[in-house]
mmCIF file with all atom_site columns, C-alpha atoms in Angstrom:
data_model
loop_
_atom_site.group_PDB
_atom_site.id
_atom_site.type_symbol
_atom_site.label_atom_id
_atom_site.label_alt_id
_atom_site.label_comp_id
_atom_site.label_asym_id
_atom_site.label_entity_id
_atom_site.label_seq_id
_atom_site.pdbx_PDB_ins_code
_atom_site.Cartn_x
_atom_site.Cartn_y
_atom_site.Cartn_z
_atom_site.occupancy
_atom_site.B_iso_or_equiv
_atom_site.pdbx_formal_charge
_atom_site.auth_seq_id
_atom_site.auth_comp_id
_atom_site.auth_asym_id
_atom_site.auth_atom_id
_atom_site.pdbx_PDB_model_num
ATOM 1   C CA . MET A 1 1   ? -20.291 -10.764 1.755   1.00 0.00 ? 1481 MET A CA 1
ATOM 2   C CA . ALA A 1 2   ? -22.704 -7.903  1.233   1.00 0.00 ? 1482 ALA A CA 1
ATOM 3   C CA . THR A 1 3   ? -23.204 -5.382  4.011   1.00 0.00 ? 1483 THR A CA 1
ATOM 4   C CA . TYR A 1 4   ? -26.638 -4.222  2.853   1.00 0.00 ? 1484 TYR A CA 1
ATOM 5   C CA . PRO A 1 5   ? -29.686 -6.060  1.515   1.00 0.00 ? 1485 PRO A CA 1
ATOM 6   C CA . GLU A 1 6   ? -29.864 -5.916  -2.275  1.00 0.00 ? 1486 GLU A CA 1
ATOM 7   C CA . TYR A 1 7   ? -33.398 -4.491  -2.257  1.00 0.00 ? 1487 TYR A CA 1
ATOM 8   C CA . MET A 1 8   ? -32.025 -1.435  -0.459  1.00 0.00 ? 1488 MET A CA 1
ATOM 9   C CA . VAL A 1 9   ? -29.071 -1.012  -2.793  1.00 0.00 ? 1489 VAL A CA 1
ATOM 10  C CA . ALA A 1 10  ? -30.826 -1.709  -6.117  1.00 0.00 ? 1490 ALA A CA 1
ATOM 11  C CA . PRO A 1 11  ? -32.311 1.786   -6.601  1.00 0.00 ? 1491 PRO A CA 1
ATOM 12  C CA . ILE A 1 12  ? -28.983 3.386   -5.628  1.00 0.00 ? 1492 ILE A CA 1
ATOM 13  C CA . ARG A 1 13  ? -27.168 1.263   -8.221  1.00 0.00 ? 1493 ARG A CA 1
ATOM 14  C CA . GLN A 1 14  ? -29.811 2.114   -10.794 1.00 0.00 ? 1494 GLN A CA 1
ATOM 15  C CA . ASP A 1 15  ? -29.251 5.850   -10.285 1.00 0.00 ? 1495 ASP A CA 1
ATOM 16  C CA . LEU A 1 16  ? -25.785 5.627   -11.869 1.00 0.00 ? 1496 LEU A CA 1
ATOM 17  C CA . VAL A 1 17  ? -26.688 2.899   -14.362 1.00 0.00 ? 1497 VAL A CA 1
ATOM 18  C CA . GLU A 1 18  ? -29.415 5.166   -15.774 1.00 0.00 ? 1498 GLU A CA 1
ATOM 19  C CA . ALA A 1 19  ? -26.761 7.880   -16.120 1.00 0.00 ? 1499 ALA A CA 1
ATOM 20  C CA . GLY A 1 20  ? -24.656 5.588   -18.333 1.00 0.00 ? 1500 GLY A CA 1
ATOM 21  C CA . PHE A 1 21  ? -22.410 3.861   -15.786 1.00 0.00 ? 1501 PHE A CA 1
ATOM 22  C CA . GLU A 1 22  ? -21.587 0.170   -16.063 1.00 0.00 ? 1502 GLU A CA 1
ATOM 23  C CA . GLN A 1 23  ? -21.754 -1.713  -12.753 1.00 0.00 ? 1503 GLN A CA 1
ATOM 24  C CA . LEU A 1 24  ? -18.572 -3.773  -12.217 1.00 0.00 ? 1504 LEU A CA 1
ATOM 25  C CA . MET A 1 25  ? -19.212 -6.789  -10.016 1.00 0.00 ? 1505 MET A CA 1
ATOM 26  C CA . THR A 1 26  ? -15.924 -8.719  -9.984  1.00 0.00 ? 1506 THR A CA 1
ATOM 27  C CA . PRO A 1 27  ? -12.203 -7.978  -9.657  1.00 0.00 ? 1507 PRO A CA 1
ATOM 28  C CA . GLU A 1 28  ? -11.716 -9.370  -13.163 1.00 0.00 ? 1508 GLU A CA 1
ATOM 29  C CA . GLU A 1 29  ? -14.216 -6.866  -14.588 1.00 0.00 ? 1509 GLU A CA 1
ATOM 30  C CA . VAL A 1 30  ? -12.421 -4.025  -12.778 1.00 0.00 ? 1510 VAL A CA 1
ATOM 31  C CA . ASP A 1 31  ? -9.007  -5.091  -14.118 1.00 0.00 ? 1511 ASP A CA 1
ATOM 32  C CA . SER A 1 32  ? -10.401 -5.554  -17.611 1.00 0.00 ? 1512 SER A CA 1
ATOM 33  C CA . VAL A 1 33  ? -11.571 -1.925  -17.688 1.00 0.00 ? 1513 VAL A CA 1
ATOM 34  C CA . LEU A 1 34  ? -8.786  -0.217  -15.732 1.00 0.00 ? 1514 LEU A CA 1
ATOM 35  C CA . GLN A 1 35  ? -5.852  -1.962  -17.381 1.00 0.00 ? 1515 GLN A CA 1
ATOM 36  C CA . GLN A 1 36  ? -6.721  -0.562  -20.810 1.00 0.00 ? 1516 GLN A CA 1
ATOM 37  C CA . ASP A 1 37  ? -3.848  1.341   -22.365 1.00 0.00 ? 1517 ASP A CA 1
ATOM 38  C CA . ALA A 1 38  ? -5.940  3.879   -24.232 1.00 0.00 ? 1518 ALA A CA 1
ATOM 39  C CA . GLY A 1 39  ? -8.817  6.168   -23.391 1.00 0.00 ? 1519 GLY A CA 1
ATOM 40  C CA . THR A 1 40  ? -10.391 7.658   -20.312 1.00 0.00 ? 1520 THR A CA 1
ATOM 41  C CA . VAL A 1 41  ? -12.392 5.865   -17.635 1.00 0.00 ? 1521 VAL A CA 1
ATOM 42  C CA . LEU A 1 42  ? -14.352 7.484   -14.813 1.00 0.00 ? 1522 LEU A CA 1
ATOM 43  C CA . VAL A 1 43  ? -14.817 5.263   -11.759 1.00 0.00 ? 1523 VAL A CA 1
ATOM 44  C CA . ALA A 1 44  ? -17.426 6.065   -9.127  1.00 0.00 ? 1524 ALA A CA 1
ATOM 45  C CA . VAL A 1 45  ? -17.222 4.190   -5.842  1.00 0.00 ? 1525 VAL A CA 1
ATOM 46  C CA . ASN A 1 46  ? -20.903 4.318   -4.919  1.00 0.00 ? 1526 ASN A CA 1
ATOM 47  C CA . SER A 1 47  ? -22.247 4.190   -1.385  1.00 0.00 ? 1527 SER A CA 1
ATOM 48  C CA . VAL A 1 48  ? -25.457 4.258   0.650   1.00 0.00 ? 1528 VAL A CA 1
ATOM 49  C CA . CYS A 1 49  ? -24.274 7.288   2.641   1.00 0.00 ? 1529 CYS A CA 1
ATOM 50  C CA . GLY A 1 50  ? -25.918 10.682  2.529   1.00 0.00 ? 1530 GLY A CA 1
ATOM 51  C CA . CYS A 1 51  ? -23.033 12.455  0.812   1.00 0.00 ? 1531 CYS A CA 1
ATOM 52  C CA . ALA A 1 52  ? -23.235 9.953   -2.056  1.00 0.00 ? 1532 ALA A CA 1
ATOM 53  C CA . ALA A 1 53  ? -26.966 10.589  -2.448  1.00 0.00 ? 1533 ALA A CA 1
ATOM 54  C CA . GLY A 1 54  ? -26.907 14.337  -1.869  1.00 0.00 ? 1534 GLY A CA 1
ATOM 55  C CA . LYS A 1 55  ? -23.653 15.303  -3.554  1.00 0.00 ? 1535 LYS A CA 1
ATOM 56  C CA . ALA A 1 56  ? -21.599 12.635  -5.363  1.00 0.00 ? 1536 ALA A CA 1
ATOM 57  C CA . ARG A 1 57  ? -24.203 11.048  -7.629  1.00 0.00 ? 1537 ARG A CA 1
ATOM 58  C CA . PRO A 1 58  ? -25.994 14.322  -8.473  1.00 0.00 ? 1538 PRO A CA 1
ATOM 59  C CA . ALA A 1 59  ? -22.629 16.003  -9.180  1.00 0.00 ? 1539 ALA A CA 1
ATOM 60  C CA . LEU A 1 60  ? -21.550 13.145  -11.441 1.00 0.00 ? 1540 LEU A CA 1
ATOM 61  C CA . LYS A 1 61  ? -24.781 13.289  -13.417 1.00 0.00 ? 1541 LYS A CA 1
ATOM 62  C CA . LEU A 1 62  ? -24.752 17.080  -13.748 1.00 0.00 ? 1542 LEU A CA 1
ATOM 63  C CA . ALA A 1 63  ? -21.075 17.241  -14.719 1.00 0.00 ? 1543 ALA A CA 1
ATOM 64  C CA . LEU A 1 64  ? -21.555 14.595  -17.404 1.00 0.00 ? 1544 LEU A CA 1
ATOM 65  C CA . ALA A 1 65  ? -24.751 16.150  -18.727 1.00 0.00 ? 1545 ALA A CA 1
ATOM 66  C CA . SER A 1 66  ? -23.258 19.627  -19.009 1.00 0.00 ? 1546 SER A CA 1
ATOM 67  C CA . SER A 1 67  ? -19.732 18.883  -20.274 1.00 0.00 ? 1547 SER A CA 1
ATOM 68  C CA . GLU A 1 68  ? -18.600 18.820  -23.880 1.00 0.00 ? 1548 GLU A CA 1
ATOM 69  C CA . LYS A 1 69  ? -15.602 16.655  -23.057 1.00 0.00 ? 1549 LYS A CA 1
ATOM 70  C CA . LYS A 1 70  ? -16.403 13.453  -21.184 1.00 0.00 ? 1550 LYS A CA 1
ATOM 71  C CA . PRO A 1 71  ? -14.665 10.214  -20.237 1.00 0.00 ? 1551 PRO A CA 1
ATOM 72  C CA . ALA A 1 72  ? -14.978 7.477   -22.849 1.00 0.00 ? 1552 ALA A CA 1
ATOM 73  C CA . LYS A 1 73  ? -16.161 4.941   -20.276 1.00 0.00 ? 1553 LYS A CA 1
ATOM 74  C CA . LEU A 1 74  ? -18.161 5.281   -17.051 1.00 0.00 ? 1554 LEU A CA 1
ATOM 75  C CA . VAL A 1 75  ? -18.020 2.509   -14.448 1.00 0.00 ? 1555 VAL A CA 1
ATOM 76  C CA . THR A 1 76  ? -19.046 2.048   -10.845 1.00 0.00 ? 1556 THR A CA 1
ATOM 77  C CA . VAL A 1 77  ? -18.423 -0.306  -7.953  1.00 0.00 ? 1557 VAL A CA 1
ATOM 78  C CA . PHE A 1 78  ? -20.506 -0.365  -4.784  1.00 0.00 ? 1558 PHE A CA 1
ATOM 79  C CA . ALA A 1 79  ? -18.816 -0.084  -1.380  1.00 0.00 ? 1559 ALA A CA 1
ATOM 80  C CA . GLY A 1 80  ? -20.144 -2.570  1.126   1.00 0.00 ? 1560 GLY A CA 1
ATOM 81  C CA . MET A 1 81  ? -21.471 -4.913  -1.534  1.00 0.00 ? 1561 MET A CA 1
ATOM 82  C CA . GLU A 1 82  ? -19.059 -6.485  -4.051  1.00 0.00 ? 1562 GLU A CA 1
ATOM 83  C CA . THR A 1 83  ? -16.126 -6.204  -1.688  1.00 0.00 ? 1563 THR A CA 1
ATOM 84  C CA . GLU A 1 84  ? -13.593 -7.913  -3.964  1.00 0.00 ? 1564 GLU A CA 1
ATOM 85  C CA . ALA A 1 85  ? -14.442 -5.657  -6.926  1.00 0.00 ? 1565 ALA A CA 1
ATOM 86  C CA . VAL A 1 86  ? -14.212 -2.573  -4.700  1.00 0.00 ? 1566 VAL A CA 1
ATOM 87  C CA . ALA A 1 87  ? -10.889 -3.745  -3.269  1.00 0.00 ? 1567 ALA A CA 1
ATOM 88  C CA . LYS A 1 88  ? -9.519  -4.228  -6.788  1.00 0.00 ? 1568 LYS A CA 1
ATOM 89  C CA . ALA A 1 89  ? -10.687 -0.748  -7.849  1.00 0.00 ? 1569 ALA A CA 1
ATOM 90  C CA . ARG A 1 90  ? -9.028  0.710   -4.755  1.00 0.00 ? 1570 ARG A CA 1
ATOM 91  C CA . GLU A 1 91  ? -5.759  -1.018  -5.668  1.00 0.00 ? 1571 GLU A CA 1
ATOM 92  C CA . HIS A 1 92  ? -5.820  0.947   -8.917  1.00 0.00 ? 1572 HIS A CA 1
ATOM 93  C CA . MET A 1 93  ? -6.456  4.143   -6.912  1.00 0.00 ? 1573 MET A CA 1
ATOM 94  C CA . LEU A 1 94  ? -3.339  3.863   -4.756  1.00 0.00 ? 1574 LEU A CA 1
ATOM 95  C CA . PRO A 1 95  ? -1.699  5.818   -3.137  1.00 0.00 ? 1575 PRO A CA 1
ATOM 96  C CA . TYR A 1 96  ? -5.066  7.301   -2.133  1.00 0.00 ? 1576 TYR A CA 1
ATOM 97  C CA . PRO A 1 97  ? -6.595  5.650   0.938   1.00 0.00 ? 1577 PRO A CA 1
ATOM 98  C CA . PRO A 1 98  ? -9.945  3.880   0.611   1.00 0.00 ? 1578 PRO A CA 1
ATOM 99  C CA . SER A 1 99  ? -12.927 6.188   0.809   1.00 0.00 ? 1579 SER A CA 1
ATOM 100 C CA . SER A 1 100 ? -16.585 5.897   -0.077  1.00 0.00 ? 1580 SER A CA 1
ATOM 101 C CA . PRO A 1 101 ? -17.874 7.569   -2.025  1.00 0.00 ? 1581 PRO A CA 1
ATOM 102 C CA . CYS A 1 102 ? -15.038 8.658   -4.251  1.00 0.00 ? 1582 CYS A CA 1
ATOM 103 C CA . ILE A 1 103 ? -14.507 9.401   -7.924  1.00 0.00 ? 1583 ILE A CA 1
ATOM 104 C CA . ALA A 1 104 ? -11.399 8.561   -9.937  1.00 0.00 ? 1584 ALA A CA 1
ATOM 105 C CA . LEU A 1 105 ? -10.456 9.454   -13.496 1.00 0.00 ? 1585 LEU A CA 1
ATOM 106 C CA . PHE A 1 106 ? -8.026  7.248   -15.396 1.00 0.00 ? 1586 PHE A CA 1
ATOM 107 C CA . LYS A 1 107 ? -6.328  8.076   -18.689 1.00 0.00 ? 1587 LYS A CA 1
ATOM 108 C CA . ASP A 1 108 ? -4.449  5.467   -20.673 1.00 0.00 ? 1588 ASP A CA 1
ATOM 109 C CA . GLY A 1 109 ? -4.469  3.156   -17.657 1.00 0.00 ? 1589 GLY A CA 1
ATOM 110 C CA . GLU A 1 110 ? -3.077  5.748   -15.214 1.00 0.00 ? 1590 GLU A CA 1
ATOM 111 C CA . LEU A 1 111 ? -4.901  7.493   -12.375 1.00 0.00 ? 1591 LEU A CA 1
ATOM 112 C CA . VAL A 1 112 ? -4.906  11.197  -13.262 1.00 0.00 ? 1592 VAL A CA 1
ATOM 113 C CA . HIS A 1 113 ? -7.549  12.747  -10.978 1.00 0.00 ? 1593 HIS A CA 1
ATOM 114 C CA . MET A 1 114 ? -9.074  11.755  -7.645  1.00 0.00 ? 1594 MET A CA 1
ATOM 115 C CA . ILE A 1 115 ? -11.968 13.127  -5.610  1.00 0.00 ? 1595 ILE A CA 1
ATOM 116 C CA . GLU A 1 116 ? -11.976 11.615  -2.141  1.00 0.00 ? 1596 GLU A CA 1
ATOM 117 C CA . ARG A 1 117 ? -14.864 11.478  0.319   1.00 0.00 ? 1597 ARG A CA 1
ATOM 118 C CA . TYR A 1 118 ? -13.633 14.522  2.231   1.00 0.00 ? 1598 TYR A CA 1
ATOM 119 C CA . HIS A 1 119 ? -13.751 16.512  -1.021  1.00 0.00 ? 1599 HIS A CA 1
ATOM 120 C CA . ILE A 1 120 ? -17.369 15.430  -1.423  1.00 0.00 ? 1600 ILE A CA 1
ATOM 121 C CA . GLU A 1 121 ? -18.813 15.779  2.065   1.00 0.00 ? 1601 GLU A CA 1
ATOM 122 C CA . GLY A 1 122 ? -16.932 19.027  2.716   1.00 0.00 ? 1602 GLY A CA 1
ATOM 123 C CA . ASN A 1 123 ? -18.086 20.820  -0.462  1.00 0.00 ? 1603 ASN A CA 1
ATOM 124 C CA . ASP A 1 124 ? -21.322 21.868  -2.042  1.00 0.00 ? 1604 ASP A CA 1
ATOM 125 C CA . MET A 1 125 ? -22.437 19.967  -5.113  1.00 0.00 ? 1605 MET A CA 1
ATOM 126 C CA . MET A 1 126 ? -21.534 22.692  -7.622  1.00 0.00 ? 1606 MET A CA 1
ATOM 127 C CA . ARG A 1 127 ? -17.906 22.743  -6.483  1.00 0.00 ? 1607 ARG A CA 1
ATOM 128 C CA . ILE A 1 128 ? -17.767 18.998  -7.129  1.00 0.00 ? 1608 ILE A CA 1
ATOM 129 C CA . VAL A 1 129 ? -19.320 19.553  -10.568 1.00 0.00 ? 1609 VAL A CA 1
ATOM 130 C CA . ASP A 1 130 ? -16.709 22.242  -11.308 1.00 0.00 ? 1610 ASP A CA 1
ATOM 131 C CA . ASN A 1 131 ? -13.929 19.916  -10.130 1.00 0.00 ? 1611 ASN A CA 1
ATOM 132 C CA . LEU A 1 132 ? -15.160 17.121  -12.410 1.00 0.00 ? 1612 LEU A CA 1
ATOM 133 C CA . GLN A 1 133 ? -15.638 19.408  -15.399 1.00 0.00 ? 1613 GLN A CA 1
ATOM 134 C CA . GLY A 1 134 ? -12.109 20.758  -14.952 1.00 0.00 ? 1614 GLY A CA 1
ATOM 135 C CA . ALA A 1 135 ? -10.741 17.218  -14.947 1.00 0.00 ? 1615 ALA A CA 1
ATOM 136 C CA . PHE A 1 136 ? -12.787 16.302  -18.034 1.00 0.00 ? 1616 PHE A CA 1
ATOM 137 C CA . GLU A 1 137 ? -11.508 19.392  -19.837 1.00 0.00 ? 1617 GLU A CA 1
ATOM 138 C CA . GLU A 1 138 ? -7.896  18.590  -18.967 1.00 0.00 ? 1618 GLU A CA 1
ATOM 139 C CA . TYR A 1 139 ? -7.819  14.831  -19.544 1.00 0.00 ? 1619 TYR A CA 1
ATOM 140 C CA . CYS A 1 140 ? -10.671 13.831  -21.885 1.00 0.00 ? 1620 CYS A CA 1
#
């Protein structure tokens, strides 16, 4: 069951889709992407909150636009909407507790880097960009 009306969420979804992210809508889609044995996948748990709009999404877009090394695949799930897909993504992010927004980097099917909500709302956008670029440099 969706928490928000789709008309409110559609432009927020589109923000990441236009940046090259694939929207995952089902648990099966999440497993299909995150159980791959090779390559890097960046997962953004999107949200309607202010720190997603003011920091997480802009930081993601800037880090990707200004990095030589980048994840092979970009995907997103939307907290408060496709609850089963989000729950499945969060299973892959264990032992980290659920948070929205958050950003996870997987390499060869393993979680290698995590940016939780408190890293996002407690930092300025450029620190988040630097964090992401460091992870891309190390793992991609």
